[in-house]
PDB file of C-alpha atoms and ligand atoms in Angstrom:
ATOM      1  CA  UNK A 628      -5.339  16.318  -5.392  1.00 67.00           C
ATOM      2  CA  UNK A 629      -4.886  14.391  -8.698  1.00 78.00           C
ATOM      3  CA  UNK A 630      -4.798  10.987  -8.317  1.00 90.00           C
ATOM      4  CA  UNK A 631      -2.113   8.956 -10.089  1.00 94.00           C
ATOM      5  CA  UNK A 632      -3.178   4.944 -10.813  1.00 96.00           C
ATOM      6  CA  UNK A 633      -0.517   2.422 -10.772  1.00 97.00           C
ATOM      7  CA  UNK A 634      -2.409  -1.076 -11.669  1.00 98.00           C
ATOM      8  CA  UNK A 635      -0.302  -4.174 -11.460  1.00 98.00           C
ATOM      9  CA  UNK A 636      -1.911  -6.894 -13.831  1.00 98.00           C
ATOM     10  CA  UNK A 637      -0.060 -10.009 -12.962  1.00 98.00           C
ATOM     11  CA  UNK A 638      -2.250 -12.317 -15.446  1.00 98.00           C
ATOM     12  CA  UNK A 639      -1.889 -15.856 -15.050  1.00 98.00           C
ATOM     13  CA  UNK A 640       1.177 -15.560 -12.485  1.00 98.00           C
ATOM     14  CA  UNK A 641       2.210 -16.347  -9.047  1.00 98.00           C
ATOM     15  CA  UNK A 642       1.303 -18.995  -6.361  1.00 98.00           C
ATOM     16  CA  UNK A 643      -0.189 -17.661  -2.939  1.00 98.00           C
ATOM     17  CA  UNK A 644       3.306 -17.982  -1.555  1.00 98.00           C
ATOM     18  CA  UNK A 645       5.093 -15.902  -4.389  1.00 98.00           C
ATOM     19  CA  UNK A 646       2.143 -13.415  -4.136  1.00 98.00           C
ATOM     20  CA  UNK A 647       2.667 -12.831  -0.419  1.00 98.00           C
ATOM     21  CA  UNK A 648       6.647 -12.634  -0.884  1.00 98.00           C
ATOM     22  CA  UNK A 649       5.831  -9.876  -3.240  1.00 98.00           C
ATOM     23  CA  UNK A 650       3.618  -8.010  -1.180  1.00 98.00           C
ATOM     24  CA  UNK A 651       5.936  -8.291   1.732  1.00 97.00           C
ATOM     25  CA  UNK A 652       8.607  -6.578  -0.561  1.00 97.00           C
ATOM     26  CA  UNK A 653       6.413  -3.794  -1.995  1.00 96.00           C
ATOM     27  CA  UNK A 654       4.226  -3.278   0.973  1.00 96.00           C
ATOM     28  CA  UNK A 655       6.680  -1.815   3.575  1.00 95.00           C
ATOM     29  CA  UNK A 656       7.991   0.515   1.083  1.00 93.00           C
ATOM     30  CA  UNK A 657       5.062   2.117   0.253  1.00 89.00           C
ATOM     31  CA  UNK A 658       4.002   2.445   3.712  1.00 70.00           C
ATOM     32  CA  UNK A 659       7.344   3.875   4.784  1.00 59.00           C
ATOM     33  CA  UNK A 660       8.397   5.737   1.961  1.00 53.00           C
ATOM     34  CA  UNK A 661       7.117   9.616   2.100  1.00 55.00           C
ATOM     35  CA  UNK A 662       8.798  10.621  -1.272  1.00 50.00           C
ATOM     36  CA  UNK A 663       6.296   7.898  -3.033  1.00 53.00           C
ATOM     37  CA  UNK A 664       3.611  10.770  -2.907  1.00 51.00           C
ATOM     38  CA  UNK A 665       4.565  13.750  -4.502  1.00 48.00           C
ATOM     39  CA  UNK A 666       2.995  16.881  -3.285  1.00 51.00           C
ATOM     40  CA  UNK A 667       0.922  17.292  -6.873  1.00 46.00           C
ATOM     41  CA  UNK A 668      -0.258  13.686  -6.794  1.00 63.00           C
ATOM     42  CA  UNK A 669      -1.746  10.860  -4.632  1.00 86.00           C
ATOM     43  CA  UNK A 670      -0.632   7.972  -5.919  1.00 91.00           C
ATOM     44  CA  UNK A 671      -2.801   4.784  -5.862  1.00 94.00           C
ATOM     45  CA  UNK A 672      -1.315   1.387  -6.162  1.00 96.00           C
ATOM     46  CA  UNK A 673      -3.704  -1.331  -7.234  1.00 98.00           C
ATOM     47  CA  UNK A 674      -2.804  -5.085  -7.591  1.00 98.00           C
ATOM     48  CA  UNK A 675      -4.608  -7.443  -9.705  1.00 98.00           C
ATOM     49  CA  UNK A 676      -3.571 -10.981  -8.949  1.00 98.00           C
ATOM     50  CA  UNK A 677      -5.331 -14.126  -9.741  1.00 98.00           C
ATOM     51  CA  UNK A 678      -8.365 -14.769  -7.928  1.00 97.00           C
ATOM     52  CA  UNK A 679      -7.190 -17.458  -6.061  1.00 97.00           C
ATOM     53  CA  UNK A 680      -4.331 -15.125  -4.105  1.00 98.00           C
ATOM     54  CA  UNK A 681      -6.909 -12.649  -3.447  1.00 98.00           C
ATOM     55  CA  UNK A 682      -8.161 -13.813  -0.048  1.00 98.00           C
ATOM     56  CA  UNK A 683      -4.336 -14.305   1.616  1.00 98.00           C
ATOM     57  CA  UNK A 684      -3.497 -10.972   0.161  1.00 98.00           C
ATOM     58  CA  UNK A 685      -6.439  -9.283   1.390  1.00 98.00           C
ATOM     59  CA  UNK A 686      -5.359 -10.845   5.062  1.00 98.00           C
ATOM     60  CA  UNK A 687      -1.953  -9.706   4.707  1.00 98.00           C
ATOM     61  CA  UNK A 688      -2.662  -5.891   3.596  1.00 97.00           C
ATOM     62  CA  UNK A 689      -5.047  -5.681   6.353  1.00 97.00           C
ATOM     63  CA  UNK A 690      -2.777  -7.204   9.207  1.00 97.00           C
ATOM     64  CA  UNK A 691       0.392  -4.803   8.116  1.00 96.00           C
ATOM     65  CA  UNK A 692      -1.791  -1.972   7.103  1.00 95.00           C
ATOM     66  CA  UNK A 693      -0.350  -1.510   3.466  1.00 95.00           C
ATOM     67  CA  UNK A 694      -1.430   1.340   1.243  1.00 94.00           C
ATOM     68  CA  UNK A 695      -2.096  -1.307  -1.507  1.00 96.00           C
ATOM     69  CA  UNK A 696      -5.862  -2.017  -3.016  1.00 97.00           C
ATOM     70  CA  UNK A 697      -6.801  -5.190  -4.585  1.00 98.00           C
ATOM     71  CA  UNK A 698      -8.639  -5.773  -7.948  1.00 98.00           C
ATOM     72  CA  UNK A 699      -9.931  -8.429  -9.991  1.00 98.00           C
ATOM     73  CA  UNK A 700      -8.475  -9.242 -13.621  1.00 98.00           C
ATOM     74  CA  UNK A 701     -12.116  -9.907 -14.696  1.00 98.00           C
ATOM     75  CA  UNK A 702     -15.580 -10.354 -13.075  1.00 97.00           C
ATOM     76  CA  UNK A 703     -18.564 -12.433 -13.989  1.00 97.00           C
ATOM     77  CA  UNK A 704     -21.324 -10.602 -16.400  1.00 96.00           C
ATOM     78  CA  UNK A 705     -23.929 -12.730 -14.291  1.00 95.00           C
ATOM     79  CA  UNK A 706     -24.867 -12.998 -10.474  1.00 94.00           C
ATOM     80  CA  UNK A 707     -24.885 -15.786  -8.055  1.00 96.00           C
ATOM     81  CA  UNK A 708     -25.955 -18.838  -9.071  1.00 97.00           C
ATOM     82  CA  UNK A 709     -25.284 -21.458 -11.853  1.00 98.00           C
ATOM     83  CA  UNK A 710     -22.568 -20.215 -13.400  1.00 97.00           C
ATOM     84  CA  UNK A 711     -19.832 -22.567 -13.282  1.00 97.00           C
ATOM     85  CA  UNK A 712     -16.267 -21.130 -13.014  1.00 96.00           C
ATOM     86  CA  UNK A 713     -17.421 -17.518 -12.985  1.00 96.00           C
ATOM     87  CA  UNK A 714     -16.365 -14.989 -10.169  1.00 96.00           C
ATOM     88  CA  UNK A 715     -19.685 -12.814  -9.408  1.00 96.00           C
ATOM     89  CA  UNK A 716     -19.209  -9.278  -8.012  1.00 96.00           C
ATOM     90  CA  UNK A 717     -21.536 -10.545  -4.978  1.00 96.00           C
ATOM     91  CA  UNK A 718     -18.595 -12.797  -3.936  1.00 96.00           C
ATOM     92  CA  UNK A 719     -15.707 -10.574  -5.178  1.00 96.00           C
ATOM     93  CA  UNK A 720     -16.758  -7.589  -3.355  1.00 95.00           C
ATOM     94  CA  UNK A 721     -15.305  -8.951   0.097  1.00 95.00           C
ATOM     95  CA  UNK A 722     -11.951  -9.081  -1.496  1.00 97.00           C
ATOM     96  CA  UNK A 723     -11.590  -6.504  -4.255  1.00 97.00           C
ATOM     97  CA  UNK A 724     -12.248  -2.876  -4.810  1.00 97.00           C
ATOM     98  CA  UNK A 725     -11.502  -2.565  -8.266  1.00 98.00           C
ATOM     99  CA  UNK A 726     -11.720  -5.007 -11.502  1.00 98.00           C
ATOM    100  CA  UNK A 727     -10.028  -4.940 -14.780  1.00 98.00           C
ATOM    101  CA  UNK A 728     -12.712  -5.483 -17.435  1.00 98.00           C
ATOM    102  CA  UNK A 729     -12.566  -5.964 -20.959  1.00 97.00           C
ATOM    103  CA  UNK A 730      -8.469  -6.529 -21.155  1.00 98.00           C
ATOM    104  CA  UNK A 731      -7.793  -7.674 -24.931  1.00 96.00           C
ATOM    105  CA  UNK A 732      -6.301 -11.044 -23.815  1.00 97.00           C
ATOM    106  CA  UNK A 733     -10.048 -11.830 -22.449  1.00 97.00           C
ATOM    107  CA  UNK A 734     -11.354 -10.237 -25.897  1.00 95.00           C
ATOM    108  CA  UNK A 735      -9.267 -12.655 -28.060  1.00 95.00           C
ATOM    109  CA  UNK A 736      -8.887 -15.558 -26.092  1.00 96.00           C
ATOM    110  CA  UNK A 737     -12.399 -15.622 -24.294  1.00 96.00           C
ATOM    111  CA  UNK A 738     -14.439 -13.924 -27.034  1.00 96.00           C
ATOM    112  CA  UNK A 739     -15.507 -11.120 -25.083  1.00 96.00           C
ATOM    113  CA  UNK A 740     -17.610  -8.609 -26.605  1.00 97.00           C
ATOM    114  CA  UNK A 741     -18.213  -4.656 -26.154  1.00 96.00           C
ATOM    115  CA  UNK A 742     -21.894  -6.179 -24.761  1.00 96.00           C
ATOM    116  CA  UNK A 743     -20.230  -8.371 -22.262  1.00 96.00           C
ATOM    117  CA  UNK A 744     -17.667  -5.692 -21.186  1.00 97.00           C
ATOM    118  CA  UNK A 745     -20.791  -3.473 -20.264  1.00 97.00           C
ATOM    119  CA  UNK A 746     -22.654  -6.130 -18.618  1.00 97.00           C
ATOM    120  CA  UNK A 747     -19.503  -6.901 -16.643  1.00 97.00           C
ATOM    121  CA  UNK A 748     -18.903  -3.348 -15.931  1.00 98.00           C
ATOM    122  CA  UNK A 749     -22.535  -2.704 -14.497  1.00 97.00           C
ATOM    123  CA  UNK A 750     -22.494  -5.618 -12.527  1.00 96.00           C
ATOM    124  CA  UNK A 751     -19.096  -4.333 -10.967  1.00 95.00           C
ATOM    125  CA  UNK A 752     -20.849  -1.197 -10.079  1.00 94.00           C
ATOM    126  CA  UNK A 753     -23.751  -2.605  -8.450  1.00 90.00           C
ATOM    127  CA  UNK A 754     -21.615  -3.895  -5.785  1.00 89.00           C
ATOM    128  CA  UNK A 755     -19.571  -0.886  -5.482  1.00 90.00           C
ATOM    129  CA  UNK A 756     -16.237  -2.253  -7.168  1.00 93.00           C
ATOM    130  CA  UNK A 757     -14.656   0.377  -9.319  1.00 96.00           C
ATOM    131  CA  UNK A 758     -14.276  -0.936 -13.009  1.00 98.00           C
ATOM    132  CA  UNK A 759     -11.078  -0.525 -15.164  1.00 98.00           C
ATOM    133  CA  UNK A 760     -11.937  -0.677 -18.822  1.00 98.00           C
ATOM    134  CA  UNK A 761      -9.758  -1.580 -21.298  1.00 98.00           C
ATOM    135  CA  UNK A 762      -9.710  -0.191 -24.667  1.00 97.00           C
ATOM    136  CA  UNK A 763      -7.581  -0.365 -27.568  1.00 95.00           C
ATOM    137  CA  UNK A 764      -8.241   3.272 -28.856  1.00 93.00           C
ATOM    138  CA  UNK A 765     -10.784   6.329 -28.629  1.00 92.00           C
ATOM    139  CA  UNK A 766     -13.354   4.333 -31.136  1.00 93.00           C
ATOM    140  CA  UNK A 767     -13.746   1.271 -28.380  1.00 95.00           C
ATOM    141  CA  UNK A 768     -17.237   1.692 -26.868  1.00 95.00           C
ATOM    142  CA  UNK A 769     -16.790   2.768 -23.250  1.00 96.00           C
ATOM    143  CA  UNK A 770     -19.571   1.709 -20.365  1.00 96.00           C
ATOM    144  CA  UNK A 771     -21.859   4.655 -19.203  1.00 94.00           C
ATOM    145  CA  UNK A 772     -20.549   5.624 -15.757  1.00 95.00           C
ATOM    146  CA  UNK A 773     -17.094   4.340 -16.497  1.00 97.00           C
ATOM    147  CA  UNK A 774     -14.266   6.359 -14.566  1.00 96.00           C
ATOM    148  CA  UNK A 775     -11.170   4.286 -15.311  1.00 98.00           C
ATOM    149  CA  UNK A 776     -10.391   3.751 -18.975  1.00 98.00           C
ATOM    150  CA  UNK A 777      -6.724   2.108 -19.743  1.00 98.00           C
ATOM    151  CA  UNK A 778      -5.566   2.708 -23.356  1.00 98.00           C
ATOM    152  CA  UNK A 779      -3.504  -0.607 -24.019  1.00 97.00           C
ATOM    153  CA  UNK A 780      -2.753  -0.921 -27.935  1.00 96.00           C
ATOM    154  CA  UNK A 781      -2.514  -4.692 -28.681  1.00 95.00           C
ATOM    155  CA  UNK A 782       0.759  -4.182 -30.292  1.00 96.00           C
ATOM    156  CA  UNK A 783       2.353  -3.008 -27.257  1.00 97.00           C
ATOM    157  CA  UNK A 784       1.092  -5.650 -24.844  1.00 97.00           C
ATOM    158  CA  UNK A 785       3.775  -7.739 -23.649  1.00 95.00           C
ATOM    159  CA  UNK A 786       5.788  -7.200 -26.947  1.00 96.00           C
ATOM    160  CA  UNK A 787       8.749  -4.872 -25.654  1.00 96.00           C
ATOM    161  CA  UNK A 788       7.207  -2.413 -27.946  1.00 97.00           C
ATOM    162  CA  UNK A 789       5.214   0.651 -26.117  1.00 98.00           C
ATOM    163  CA  UNK A 790       3.174   3.037 -27.984  1.00 98.00           C
ATOM    164  CA  UNK A 791       4.744   6.443 -28.297  1.00 98.00           C
ATOM    165  CA  UNK A 792       4.029   8.623 -25.206  1.00 98.00           C
ATOM    166  CA  UNK A 793       3.011  11.146 -27.736  1.00 98.00           C
ATOM    167  CA  UNK A 794       0.049   8.924 -29.077  1.00 98.00           C
ATOM    168  CA  UNK A 795      -1.051   7.592 -25.911  1.00 98.00           C
ATOM    169  CA  UNK A 796      -1.760  11.437 -25.363  1.00 98.00           C
ATOM    170  CA  UNK A 797      -3.333  11.950 -28.503  1.00 98.00           C
ATOM    171  CA  UNK A 798      -5.539   9.030 -27.520  1.00 98.00           C
ATOM    172  CA  UNK A 799      -6.213  10.148 -23.860  1.00 98.00           C
ATOM    173  CA  UNK A 800      -7.188  13.356 -24.906  1.00 98.00           C
ATOM    174  CA  UNK A 801      -9.620  12.221 -27.842  1.00 97.00           C
ATOM    175  CA  UNK A 802     -11.402   9.962 -24.885  1.00 97.00           C
ATOM    176  CA  UNK A 803     -11.326  12.937 -22.571  1.00 97.00           C
ATOM    177  CA  UNK A 804     -13.071  15.207 -25.529  1.00 96.00           C
ATOM    178  CA  UNK A 805     -16.292  12.932 -25.424  1.00 93.00           C
ATOM    179  CA  UNK A 806     -15.912  12.419 -21.306  1.00 94.00           C
ATOM    180  CA  UNK A 807     -13.766  14.951 -19.768  1.00 94.00           C
ATOM    181  CA  UNK A 808     -13.901  13.474 -16.138  1.00 94.00           C
ATOM    182  CA  UNK A 809     -12.456  10.215 -16.684  1.00 96.00           C
ATOM    183  CA  UNK A 810      -9.048   9.051 -15.763  1.00 97.00           C
ATOM    184  CA  UNK A 811      -7.012   7.441 -18.727  1.00 98.00           C
ATOM    185  CA  UNK A 812      -4.287   4.955 -18.097  1.00 98.00           C
ATOM    186  CA  UNK A 813      -1.707   3.691 -20.478  1.00 98.00           C
ATOM    187  CA  UNK A 814      -1.012   0.069 -20.775  1.00 98.00           C
ATOM    188  CA  UNK A 815       1.626  -1.853 -22.887  1.00 98.00           C
ATOM    189  CA  UNK A 816       5.272  -2.708 -22.441  1.00 98.00           C
ATOM    190  CA  UNK A 817       5.388  -0.136 -19.630  1.00 98.00           C
ATOM    191  CA  UNK A 818       9.051  -0.352 -17.697  1.00 97.00           C
ATOM    192  CA  UNK A 819      10.938   1.986 -15.048  1.00 95.00           C
ATOM    193  CA  UNK A 820      12.633   3.347 -18.075  1.00 95.00           C
ATOM    194  CA  UNK A 821       9.571   4.785 -20.243  1.00 96.00           C
ATOM    195  CA  UNK A 822       6.943   5.120 -17.230  1.00 96.00           C
ATOM    196  CA  UNK A 823       7.780   8.647 -16.549  1.00 95.00           C
ATOM    197  CA  UNK A 824       7.382   9.829 -20.401  1.00 96.00           C
ATOM    198  CA  UNK A 825       3.822   8.525 -20.203  1.00 97.00           C
ATOM    199  CA  UNK A 826       2.849  10.105 -17.021  1.00 95.00           C
ATOM    200  CA  UNK A 827       4.460  13.320 -17.592  1.00 94.00           C
ATOM    201  CA  UNK A 828       1.427  13.580 -20.478  1.00 96.00           C
ATOM    202  CA  UNK A 829      -1.135  15.847 -19.714  1.00 96.00           C
ATOM    203  CA  UNK A 830      -4.069  13.664 -19.984  1.00 97.00           C
ATOM    204  CA  UNK A 831      -2.651  10.291 -18.779  1.00 97.00           C
ATOM    205  CA  UNK A 832      -3.566   9.763 -15.262  1.00 97.00           C
ATOM    206  CA  UNK A 833      -1.625   6.324 -14.615  1.00 97.00           C
ATOM    207  CA  UNK A 834      -0.347   2.837 -15.537  1.00 98.00           C
ATOM    208  CA  UNK A 835      -1.563  -0.519 -15.967  1.00 98.00           C
ATOM    209  CA  UNK A 836       1.390  -2.788 -15.986  1.00 98.00           C
ATOM    210  CA  UNK A 837       1.860  -6.306 -16.773  1.00 98.00           C
ATOM    211  CA  UNK A 838       5.478  -7.987 -17.127  1.00 98.00           C
ATOM    212  CA  UNK A 839       7.124  -5.707 -15.380  1.00 98.00           C
ATOM    213  CA  UNK A 840       4.718  -5.597 -12.175  1.00 98.00           C
ATOM    214  CA  UNK A 841       6.000  -9.175 -11.515  1.00 98.00           C
ATOM    215  CA  UNK A 842       9.369  -8.614  -9.948  1.00 98.00           C
ATOM    216  CA  UNK A 843       8.661  -6.581  -6.883  1.00 98.00           C
ATOM    217  CA  UNK A 844      11.962  -4.528  -7.020  1.00 97.00           C
ATOM    218  CA  UNK A 845      11.138  -3.533 -10.804  1.00 97.00           C
ATOM    219  CA  UNK A 846       7.540  -2.636  -9.896  1.00 97.00           C
ATOM    220  CA  UNK A 847       8.943  -0.460  -6.885  1.00 96.00           C
ATOM    221  CA  UNK A 848      11.032   1.407  -9.408  1.00 95.00           C
ATOM    222  CA  UNK A 849       8.244   2.370 -11.442  1.00 96.00           C
ATOM    223  CA  UNK A 850       6.361   3.522  -8.290  1.00 94.00           C
ATOM    224  CA  UNK A 851       9.110   5.635  -6.762  1.00 91.00           C
ATOM    225  CA  UNK A 852      10.050   7.043 -10.385  1.00 89.00           C
ATOM    226  CA  UNK A 853       6.373   8.009 -10.839  1.00 86.00           C
ATOM    227  CA  UNK A 854       6.258   9.386  -7.373  1.00 75.00           C
ATOM    228  CA  UNK A 855       8.818  12.075  -8.350  1.00 67.00           C
ATOM    229  CA  UNK A 856       7.272  13.273 -11.589  1.00 58.00           C
TER     230      UNK A 856
HETATM  231  P1  PGA B1435       2.623  -5.582 -20.324  1.00 86.76           P
HETATM  232  O1  PGA B1435       1.053  -5.885 -20.229  1.00 86.76           O
HETATM  233  O2  PGA B1435       3.271  -4.475 -19.399  1.00 86.76           O
HETATM  234  O3  PGA B1435       3.146  -6.642 -20.234  1.00 86.76           O
HETATM  235  O4  PGA B1435       2.685  -5.348 -21.869  1.00 86.76           O
HETATM  236  C1  PGA B1435       0.142  -4.614 -19.823  1.00 86.76           C
HETATM  237  C2  PGA B1435      -1.310  -5.394 -19.862  1.00 86.76           C
HETATM  238  O5  PGA B1435      -1.666  -6.329 -20.581  1.00 86.76           O
HETATM  239  O6  PGA B1435      -1.939  -4.848 -19.036  1.00 86.76           O
END
């Protein structure tokens, strides 16, 4: 069965209690609603909160047996040791199964280079977390062994102006012409209104959602709407 990836990137938003409120609205709906998984597709919902929310969310997901996975929004390119402020894969592995790597906001605000992205990807891999590598187009280098790539054109991120589904499809197709087995997600101003147009494209395997993932009801609308495509 083909997996449809729906990833919420909360960026620097939500206190622990706000995060738990969101989880306890979204979690029960994913658990109880059978129509969320269409026959053709297995929907995998991943939430990437700030680091400080992860431990409480993890406990709540386990206690309630919610069908939600956790991811980090970044990961250290170093291991355990004297790297003040960094979150190493060896510690994150107890909390997350996925890590967003190389988001354009990190490339721009924290001067992340393609080399750093590759180092982070390799670190995540060593401890078993799956890296979701963000690219701006088919020309962005993709680390060897990467299975999930998010095409996120900068003009579309947080602007309310998404790429066209047709262009996103073209980019996804280009990426897959070099790496046929990867999953390509689209991200950038995804809403409940436009999500279906993206995931209906042949080579798009899911969505990376920022702003529209912050409101639990809005996020659920996206998941429900994707489940029916
Ligand atoms: P957006 O963000 O949905 O708010 O445009 C997407 C992202 O940056 O991952």
